[in-house]
Amino acid sequence: IITLGKKFNYNDYQRQFAMIVVALAESGLNPFAEENFNYSLTSAKANFSKIRALSDAQALTYIPRAKGGSGSAEKFANFIYGGRYGNGANEGYKYRGSGLTQITFKSNYKKMDENLKKFGYPVSLYFPNNPNATLEQTPNLLRNGSAKAQELAVAILVVGKAAGQFGKKLSPSTDYINGGINNIIQTQNGGTAKNETSPSAINYGKKRNIVKNTEWVFELFKKYELLDNTYGTEKTPLTTKWFTILKPI
């Protein structure tokens, strides 16, 4: 993430920090993460209005067998995501959340193909034996567990931020470390702010604190000579004093 970010002139720790928090909050920093649709009836109702609109008997036809229903993860995903954002009726599972950013929906996969190509990182760069490969046509390449799939997941994260595909573009003058948590959320959530007591905001807040308290992350920032641009003013390499100032006690 840091290496590719620097190629996009993300030479400051604030933007690099924000990308790591997004990846941790969305996927647990797992480049091969896939959206899990193994919901019980209770959890499905709590999370999806389309399930709440059904009777229990109807809903159970979508709930996976392992969770007490007669459906499957694929059937559940197609019901929830089918017909939305470019998906065909039976494409919800095909374009499920995947990778470091959990990119979801056919329209987003297609747009990401355009952005990857625009910035010089097309899918075929990672899979040269498949020169016509695209996320839209071959989404499972992102999920095949290979080293190249991992590199592609990183490219989707960094290029997505550079293009502003997922929300607001990263800004070197924004305080992502100690500012409001929506500073980070709005780079991923279509630019929409979240109530800070919402599950999403709480999740992002917890993940930000984890990164803030993980010293090796900042040691990496020092190793890669990221600049201390606190509040967009300072332009000096990170120092030991920086830890004293910004690391939480």
PDB file of N, CA and C in Angstrom, residues 145-180:
ATOM      1  N   GLY A 145      -6.562 -15.954  -4.650  1.00  0.00           N
ATOM      2  CA  GLY A 145      -5.573 -16.258  -3.625  1.00  0.00           C
ATOM      3  C   GLY A 145      -4.125 -16.163  -4.060  1.00  0.00           C
ATOM      4  N   SER A 146      -3.865 -15.628  -5.234  1.00  0.00           N
ATOM      5  CA  SER A 146      -2.495 -15.549  -5.744  1.00  0.00           C
ATOM      6  C   SER A 146      -1.819 -14.251  -5.322  1.00  0.00           C
ATOM      7  N   ALA A 147      -0.495 -14.225  -5.484  1.00  0.00           N
ATOM      8  CA  ALA A 147       0.257 -13.007  -5.183  1.00  0.00           C
ATOM      9  C   ALA A 147      -0.176 -11.867  -6.101  1.00  0.00           C
ATOM     10  N   LYS A 148      -0.502 -12.188  -7.342  1.00  0.00           N
ATOM     11  CA  LYS A 148      -0.944 -11.161  -8.285  1.00  0.00           C
ATOM     12  C   LYS A 148      -2.320 -10.621  -7.905  1.00  0.00           C
ATOM     13  N   ALA A 149      -3.166 -11.469  -7.370  1.00  0.00           N
ATOM     14  CA  ALA A 149      -4.469 -11.003  -6.896  1.00  0.00           C
ATOM     15  C   ALA A 149      -4.287 -10.040  -5.729  1.00  0.00           C
ATOM     16  N   GLN A 150      -3.305 -10.312  -4.899  1.00  0.00           N
ATOM     17  CA  GLN A 150      -3.002  -9.416  -3.780  1.00  0.00           C
ATOM     18  C   GLN A 150      -2.551  -8.056  -4.304  1.00  0.00           C
ATOM     19  N   GLU A 151      -1.681  -8.050  -5.305  1.00  0.00           N
ATOM     20  CA  GLU A 151      -1.228  -6.794  -5.892  1.00  0.00           C
ATOM     21  C   GLU A 151      -2.395  -6.035  -6.521  1.00  0.00           C
ATOM     22  N   LEU A 152      -3.293  -6.761  -7.157  1.00  0.00           N
ATOM     23  CA  LEU A 152      -4.466  -6.135  -7.761  1.00  0.00           C
ATOM     24  C   LEU A 152      -5.357  -5.501  -6.698  1.00  0.00           C
ATOM     25  N   ALA A 153      -5.515  -6.174  -5.566  1.00  0.00           N
ATOM     26  CA  ALA A 153      -6.327  -5.631  -4.476  1.00  0.00           C
ATOM     27  C   ALA A 153      -5.744  -4.323  -3.960  1.00  0.00           C
ATOM     28  N   VAL A 154      -4.417  -4.255  -3.883  1.00  0.00           N
ATOM     29  CA  VAL A 154      -3.751  -3.019  -3.454  1.00  0.00           C
ATOM     30  C   VAL A 154      -3.989  -1.915  -4.483  1.00  0.00           C
ATOM     31  N   ALA A 155      -3.881  -2.267  -5.765  1.00  0.00           N
ATOM     32  CA  ALA A 155      -4.103  -1.276  -6.820  1.00  0.00           C
ATOM     33  C   ALA A 155      -5.524  -0.724  -6.769  1.00  0.00           C
ATOM     34  N   ILE A 156      -6.500  -1.587  -6.506  1.00  0.00           N
ATOM     35  CA  ILE A 156      -7.892  -1.134  -6.418  1.00  0.00           C
ATOM     36  C   ILE A 156      -8.048  -0.141  -5.271  1.00  0.00           C
ATOM     37  N   LEU A 157      -7.408  -0.412  -4.154  1.00  0.00           N
ATOM     38  CA  LEU A 157      -7.462   0.504  -3.012  1.00  0.00           C
ATOM     39  C   LEU A 157      -6.854   1.854  -3.363  1.00  0.00           C
ATOM     40  N   VAL A 158      -5.615   1.845  -3.856  1.00  0.00           N
ATOM     41  CA  VAL A 158      -4.887   3.095  -4.082  1.00  0.00           C
ATOM     42  C   VAL A 158      -5.467   3.867  -5.265  1.00  0.00           C
ATOM     43  N   VAL A 159      -5.728   3.182  -6.365  1.00  0.00           N
ATOM     44  CA  VAL A 159      -6.300   3.853  -7.529  1.00  0.00           C
ATOM     45  C   VAL A 159      -7.699   4.384  -7.203  1.00  0.00           C
ATOM     46  N   GLY A 160      -8.463   3.611  -6.437  1.00  0.00           N
ATOM     47  CA  GLY A 160      -9.795   4.070  -6.039  1.00  0.00           C
ATOM     48  C   GLY A 160      -9.736   5.378  -5.278  1.00  0.00           C
ATOM     49  N   LYS A 161      -8.737   5.515  -4.404  1.00  0.00           N
ATOM     50  CA  LYS A 161      -8.585   6.756  -3.648  1.00  0.00           C
ATOM     51  C   LYS A 161      -8.099   7.885  -4.555  1.00  0.00           C
ATOM     52  N   ALA A 162      -7.160   7.584  -5.461  1.00  0.00           N
ATOM     53  CA  ALA A 162      -6.633   8.620  -6.354  1.00  0.00           C
ATOM     54  C   ALA A 162      -7.708   9.142  -7.289  1.00  0.00           C
ATOM     55  N   ALA A 163      -8.609   8.256  -7.719  1.00  0.00           N
ATOM     56  CA  ALA A 163      -9.681   8.646  -8.636  1.00  0.00           C
ATOM     57  C   ALA A 163     -10.902   9.191  -7.913  1.00  0.00           C
ATOM     58  N   GLY A 164     -10.960   9.018  -6.605  1.00  0.00           N
ATOM     59  CA  GLY A 164     -12.144   9.426  -5.852  1.00  0.00           C
ATOM     60  C   GLY A 164     -13.345   8.564  -6.171  1.00  0.00           C
ATOM     61  N   GLN A 165     -13.099   7.304  -6.565  1.00  0.00           N
ATOM     62  CA  GLN A 165     -14.219   6.442  -6.966  1.00  0.00           C
ATOM     63  C   GLN A 165     -15.129   6.077  -5.802  1.00  0.00           C
ATOM     64  N   PHE A 166     -14.552   5.931  -4.623  1.00  0.00           N
ATOM     65  CA  PHE A 166     -15.342   5.461  -3.484  1.00  0.00           C
ATOM     66  C   PHE A 166     -15.903   6.594  -2.632  1.00  0.00           C
ATOM     67  N   GLY A 167     -15.472   7.815  -2.898  1.00  0.00           N
ATOM     68  CA  GLY A 167     -15.922   8.950  -2.101  1.00  0.00           C
ATOM     69  C   GLY A 167     -15.002  10.134  -2.339  1.00  0.00           C
ATOM     70  N   LYS A 168     -14.783  10.925  -1.315  1.00  0.00           N
ATOM     71  CA  LYS A 168     -13.906  12.089  -1.449  1.00  0.00           C
ATOM     72  C   LYS A 168     -12.462  11.648  -1.686  1.00  0.00           C
ATOM     73  N   LYS A 169     -11.758  12.420  -2.497  1.00  0.00           N
ATOM     74  CA  LYS A 169     -10.343  12.154  -2.698  1.00  0.00           C
ATOM     75  C   LYS A 169      -9.572  12.467  -1.419  1.00  0.00           C
ATOM     76  N   LEU A 170      -8.485  11.724  -1.212  1.00  0.00           N
ATOM     77  CA  LEU A 170      -7.645  11.983  -0.053  1.00  0.00           C
ATOM     78  C   LEU A 170      -6.977  13.348  -0.190  1.00  0.00           C
ATOM     79  N   SER A 171      -6.900  14.063   0.915  1.00  0.00           N
ATOM     80  CA  SER A 171      -6.299  15.395   0.911  1.00  0.00           C
ATOM     81  C   SER A 171      -5.108  15.445   1.865  1.00  0.00           C
ATOM     82  N   PRO A 172      -3.983  16.012   1.433  1.00  0.00           N
ATOM     83  CA  PRO A 172      -2.822  16.101   2.318  1.00  0.00           C
ATOM     84  C   PRO A 172      -3.015  17.083   3.466  1.00  0.00           C
ATOM     85  N   SER A 173      -4.057  17.898   3.391  1.00  0.00           N
ATOM     86  CA  SER A 173      -4.286  18.883   4.454  1.00  0.00           C
ATOM     87  C   SER A 173      -5.378  18.462   5.426  1.00  0.00           C
ATOM     88  N   THR A 174      -5.869  17.225   5.312  1.00  0.00           N
ATOM     89  CA  THR A 174      -6.910  16.738   6.222  1.00  0.00           C
ATOM     90  C   THR A 174      -6.281  15.901   7.322  1.00  0.00           C
ATOM     91  N   ASP A 175      -6.741  16.098   8.548  1.00  0.00           N
ATOM     92  CA  ASP A 175      -6.224  15.329   9.685  1.00  0.00           C
ATOM     93  C   ASP A 175      -7.034  14.044   9.821  1.00  0.00           C
ATOM     94  N   TYR A 176      -6.519  12.965   9.251  1.00  0.00           N
ATOM     95  CA  TYR A 176      -7.195  11.676   9.327  1.00  0.00           C
ATOM     96  C   TYR A 176      -6.896  10.950  10.630  1.00  0.00           C
ATOM     97  N   ILE A 177      -5.825  11.330  11.294  1.00  0.00           N
ATOM     98  CA  ILE A 177      -5.418  10.623  12.511  1.00  0.00           C
ATOM     99  C   ILE A 177      -6.206  11.074  13.722  1.00  0.00           C
ATOM    100  N   ASN A 178      -6.342  12.377  13.914  1.00  0.00           N
ATOM    101  CA  ASN A 178      -6.995  12.886  15.115  1.00  0.00           C
ATOM    102  C   ASN A 178      -8.259  13.690  14.836  1.00  0.00           C
ATOM    103  N   GLY A 179      -8.603  13.883  13.577  1.00  0.00           N
ATOM    104  CA  GLY A 179      -9.818  14.611  13.234  1.00  0.00           C
ATOM    105  C   GLY A 179     -11.054  13.732  13.374  1.00  0.00           C
ATOM    106  N   GLY A 180     -12.195  14.250  12.974  1.00  0.00           N
ATOM    107  CA  GLY A 180     -13.436  13.470  13.040  1.00  0.00           C
ATOM    108  C   GLY A 180     -13.334  12.212  12.197  1.00  0.00           C
TER     109      GLY A 180
END
